[in-house]
XYZ file of C-alpha atoms in Angstrom:
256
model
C -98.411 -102.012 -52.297
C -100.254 -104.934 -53.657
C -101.678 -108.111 -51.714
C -101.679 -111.700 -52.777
C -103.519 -114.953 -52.032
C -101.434 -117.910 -51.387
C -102.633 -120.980 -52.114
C -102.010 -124.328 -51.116
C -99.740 -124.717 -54.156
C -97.595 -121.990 -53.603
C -96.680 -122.487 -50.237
C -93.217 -123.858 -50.481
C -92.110 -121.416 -52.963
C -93.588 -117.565 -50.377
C -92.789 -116.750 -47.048
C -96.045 -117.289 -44.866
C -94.791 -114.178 -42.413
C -94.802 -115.959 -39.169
C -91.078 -115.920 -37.481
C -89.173 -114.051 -40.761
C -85.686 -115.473 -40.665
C -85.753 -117.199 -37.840
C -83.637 -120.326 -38.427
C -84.527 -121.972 -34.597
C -88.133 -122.264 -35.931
C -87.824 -123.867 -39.307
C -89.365 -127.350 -38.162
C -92.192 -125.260 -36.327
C -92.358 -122.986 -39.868
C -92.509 -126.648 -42.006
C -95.064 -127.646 -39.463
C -97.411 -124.626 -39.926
C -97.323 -124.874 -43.840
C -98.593 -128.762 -43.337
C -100.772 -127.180 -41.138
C -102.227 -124.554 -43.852
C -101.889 -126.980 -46.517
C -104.606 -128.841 -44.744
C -106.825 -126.085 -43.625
C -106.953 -124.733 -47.151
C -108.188 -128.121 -48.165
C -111.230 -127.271 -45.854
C -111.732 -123.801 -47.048
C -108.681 -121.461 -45.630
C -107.602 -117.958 -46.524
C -104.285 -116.744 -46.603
C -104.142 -113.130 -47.908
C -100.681 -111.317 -47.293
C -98.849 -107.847 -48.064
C -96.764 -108.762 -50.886
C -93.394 -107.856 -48.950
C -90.990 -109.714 -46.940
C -93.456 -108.473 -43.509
C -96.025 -109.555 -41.317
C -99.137 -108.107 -42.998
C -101.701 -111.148 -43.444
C -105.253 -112.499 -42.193
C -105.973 -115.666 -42.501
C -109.764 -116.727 -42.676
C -112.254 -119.863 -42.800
C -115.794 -120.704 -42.475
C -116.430 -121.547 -38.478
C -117.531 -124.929 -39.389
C -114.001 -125.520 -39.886
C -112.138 -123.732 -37.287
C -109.789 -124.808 -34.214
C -111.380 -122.914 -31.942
C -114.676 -123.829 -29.868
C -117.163 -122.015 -31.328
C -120.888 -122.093 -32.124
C -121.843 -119.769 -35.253
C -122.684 -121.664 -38.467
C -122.781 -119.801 -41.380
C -120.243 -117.088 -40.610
C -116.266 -116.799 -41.273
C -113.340 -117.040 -38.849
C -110.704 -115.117 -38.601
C -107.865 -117.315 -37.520
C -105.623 -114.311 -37.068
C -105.163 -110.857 -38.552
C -101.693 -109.420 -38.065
C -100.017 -105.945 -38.895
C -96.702 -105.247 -37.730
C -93.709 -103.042 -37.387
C -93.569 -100.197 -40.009
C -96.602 -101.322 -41.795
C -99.253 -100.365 -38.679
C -101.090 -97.025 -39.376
C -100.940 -97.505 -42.903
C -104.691 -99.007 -43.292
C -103.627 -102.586 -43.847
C -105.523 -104.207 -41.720
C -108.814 -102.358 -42.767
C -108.188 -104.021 -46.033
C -107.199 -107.417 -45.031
C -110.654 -107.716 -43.078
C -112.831 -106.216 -45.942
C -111.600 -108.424 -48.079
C -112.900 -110.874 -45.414
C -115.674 -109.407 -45.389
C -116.090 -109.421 -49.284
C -115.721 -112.867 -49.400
C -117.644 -114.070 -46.778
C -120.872 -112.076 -48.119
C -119.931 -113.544 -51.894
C -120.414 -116.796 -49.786
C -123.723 -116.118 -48.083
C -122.291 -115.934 -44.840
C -124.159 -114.514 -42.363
C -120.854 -112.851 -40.622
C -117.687 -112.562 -39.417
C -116.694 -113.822 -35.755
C -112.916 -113.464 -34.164
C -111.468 -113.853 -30.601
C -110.048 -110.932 -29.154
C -109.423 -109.956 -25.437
C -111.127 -107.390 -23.071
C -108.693 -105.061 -23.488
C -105.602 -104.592 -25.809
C -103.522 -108.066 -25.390
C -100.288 -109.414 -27.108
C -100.727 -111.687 -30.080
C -104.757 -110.729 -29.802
C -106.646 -108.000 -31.910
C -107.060 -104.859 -30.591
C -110.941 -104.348 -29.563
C -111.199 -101.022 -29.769
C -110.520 -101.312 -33.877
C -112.672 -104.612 -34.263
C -115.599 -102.200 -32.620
C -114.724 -99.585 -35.076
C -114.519 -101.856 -37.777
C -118.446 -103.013 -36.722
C -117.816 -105.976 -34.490
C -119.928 -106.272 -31.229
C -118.983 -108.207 -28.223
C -121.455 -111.398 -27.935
C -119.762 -113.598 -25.626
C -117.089 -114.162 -23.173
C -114.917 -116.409 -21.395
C -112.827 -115.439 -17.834
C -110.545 -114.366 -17.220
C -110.417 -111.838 -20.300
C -111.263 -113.529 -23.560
C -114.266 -112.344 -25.948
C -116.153 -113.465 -29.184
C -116.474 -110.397 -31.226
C -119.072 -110.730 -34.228
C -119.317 -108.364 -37.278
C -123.566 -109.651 -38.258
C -124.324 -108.773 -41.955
C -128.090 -108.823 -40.880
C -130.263 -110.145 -38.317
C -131.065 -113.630 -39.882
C -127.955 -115.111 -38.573
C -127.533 -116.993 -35.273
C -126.290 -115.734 -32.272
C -122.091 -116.860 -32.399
C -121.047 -118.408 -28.751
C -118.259 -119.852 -27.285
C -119.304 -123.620 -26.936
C -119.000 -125.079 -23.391
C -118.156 -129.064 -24.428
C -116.495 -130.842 -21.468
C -112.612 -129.822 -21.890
C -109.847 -131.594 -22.360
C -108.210 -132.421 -18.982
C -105.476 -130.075 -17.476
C -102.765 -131.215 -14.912
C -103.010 -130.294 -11.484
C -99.410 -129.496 -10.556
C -97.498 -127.931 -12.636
C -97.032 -126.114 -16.268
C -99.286 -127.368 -18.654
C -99.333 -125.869 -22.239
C -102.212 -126.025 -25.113
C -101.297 -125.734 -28.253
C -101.600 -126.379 -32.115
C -99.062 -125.938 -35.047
C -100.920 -122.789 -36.571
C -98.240 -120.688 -35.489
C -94.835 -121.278 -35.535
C -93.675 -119.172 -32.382
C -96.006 -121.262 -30.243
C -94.432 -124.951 -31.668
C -90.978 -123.695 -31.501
C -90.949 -122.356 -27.737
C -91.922 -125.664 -26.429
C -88.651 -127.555 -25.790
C -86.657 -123.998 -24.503
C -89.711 -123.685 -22.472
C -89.264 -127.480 -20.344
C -85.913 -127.078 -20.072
C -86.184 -124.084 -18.343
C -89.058 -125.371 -15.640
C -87.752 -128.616 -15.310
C -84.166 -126.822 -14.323
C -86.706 -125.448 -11.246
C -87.914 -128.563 -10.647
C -91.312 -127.961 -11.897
C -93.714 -130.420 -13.723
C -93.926 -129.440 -17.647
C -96.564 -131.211 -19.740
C -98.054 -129.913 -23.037
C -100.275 -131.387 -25.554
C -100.200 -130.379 -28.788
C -103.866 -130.175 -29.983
C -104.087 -131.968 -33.441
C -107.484 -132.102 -34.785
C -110.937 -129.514 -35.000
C -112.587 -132.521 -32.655
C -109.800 -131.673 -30.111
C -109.649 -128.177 -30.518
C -113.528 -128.259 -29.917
C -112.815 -129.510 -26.251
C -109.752 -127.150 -25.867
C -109.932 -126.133 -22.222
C -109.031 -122.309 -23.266
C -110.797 -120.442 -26.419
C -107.159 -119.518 -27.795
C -106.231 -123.004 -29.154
C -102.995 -121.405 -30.504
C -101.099 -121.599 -27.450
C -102.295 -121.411 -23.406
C -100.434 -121.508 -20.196
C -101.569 -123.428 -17.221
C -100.494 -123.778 -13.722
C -101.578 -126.197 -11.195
C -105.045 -126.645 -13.119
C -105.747 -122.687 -13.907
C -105.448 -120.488 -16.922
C -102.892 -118.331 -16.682
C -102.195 -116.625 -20.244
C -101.838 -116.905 -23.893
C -98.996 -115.447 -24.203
C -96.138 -116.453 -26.143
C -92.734 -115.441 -24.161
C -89.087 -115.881 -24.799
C -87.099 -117.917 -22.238
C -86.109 -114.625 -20.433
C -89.823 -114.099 -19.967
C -90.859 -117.261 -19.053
C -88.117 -117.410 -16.315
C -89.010 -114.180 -14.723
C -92.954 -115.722 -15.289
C -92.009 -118.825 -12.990
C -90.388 -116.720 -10.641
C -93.255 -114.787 -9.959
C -96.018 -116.982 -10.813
C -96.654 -118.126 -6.775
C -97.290 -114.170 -5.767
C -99.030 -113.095 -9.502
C -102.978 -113.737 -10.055
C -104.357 -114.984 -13.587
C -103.323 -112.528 -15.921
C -106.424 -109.910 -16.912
């Protein structure tokens, strides 16, 4: 199978993989591409499978990034997603050399992506950035991590930045999140009907610029849970989920 770069031109004519055929999420989907449109104006990647599937990485340089991060002069990985029947076939070993390739035809220093202390949903799996020659060089509780692929030893040591956050409620759900991925956008307004039908306080705050995304109170800008003022996951759920999440979430710690 062959791969293809979409550009910012040819986003309204391919499928960007995120939530394939999902009609509920077509604003969130029109949101994302407005989204990439203007990311790609500051450097963005989007390199897919050329198939109807979720095969892509998408890539920029860290000055760039929504996520808060100190390690100038290395690349991003936004996310790198292989799914379904495609995993196993060595898809994403080629979506993050060609990463790789381009960040060294850049004179990058390296490559830097979040990923979790062990094996999370919607977060790379460790144990293949390790093998892949990414090292752990910083972390955030409960569970996230800054892995770092270093070309040589010139570069800086990539951290997460520790700005003063953005402010969370104390009572209640509050949810962080930006339009980079559809799912995330499109659960919102199934997610507040289903609190506020408990009688709990929903807020979110939809993170709109790098500046705020700098200040984000969780490393995983993309979408984060928060209850009563503490981090509870980054995990995007379906209603069912986030019911049976509520119903627990007085007895059940901080997820790690």
């Amino acid at each position: 199978m062959t791969f293809i770069h979409i550009s910012e031109t040819d986003l309204n004519d391919l499928h960007i993989c995120c939530a394939l055929g999902a009609k509920q999420y077509s604003a969130a989907i029109d949101a994302k591409k407005a989204w990439l449109s203007d990311r790609m104006k500051e450097g963005l990647v989007f390199y897919r499978l050329d198939d109807r599937a979720k095969v892509f990485i998408e890539y920029l340089p860290v000055e760039a990034a929504w996520a808060p991060i100190h390690a100038p002069n290395y690349m991003f990985i936004n996310c790198l997603w292989v799914s379904g029947r495609h995993q196993g076939g060595g898809h994403a070993t080629h979506l993050l050399d060609r990463c790789k390739e381009d960040a060294i035809s850049r004179g990058m220093d390296g490559i830097v992506h979040i990923a979790g202390s062990k094996k999370f949903p919607f977060l790379s799996d460790p144990r293949f950035l390790k093998h892949m020659g990414f090292n752990v060089v910083d972390k955030v509780a409960p569970y996230f991590q800054l892995y770092a692929h270093k070309f040589h030893e010139r570069g800086v040591q990539p951290t997460f930045k520790t700005n003063k956050p953005l402010p969370v409620k104390e009572h209640g759900i509050d949810i962080f999140y930006t339009a980079q991925c559809p799912f995330a956008s499109g659960l919102i307004s199934d997610l507040e009907a289903v609190a506020l039908a408990k009688g709990i306080p929903f807020h979110t705050y939809e993170i709109t610029s790098r500046e705020e995304a700098q200040k984000a109170p969780s490393p995983w800008t993309t979408f984060s849970i928060f209850y009563n003022g503490t981090f509870q996951t980054h995990r995007m759920m379906s209603v069912t989920k986030f019911e049976d999440f509520l119903e627990n979430i007085s007895t059940r710690g901080t997820e790690v």
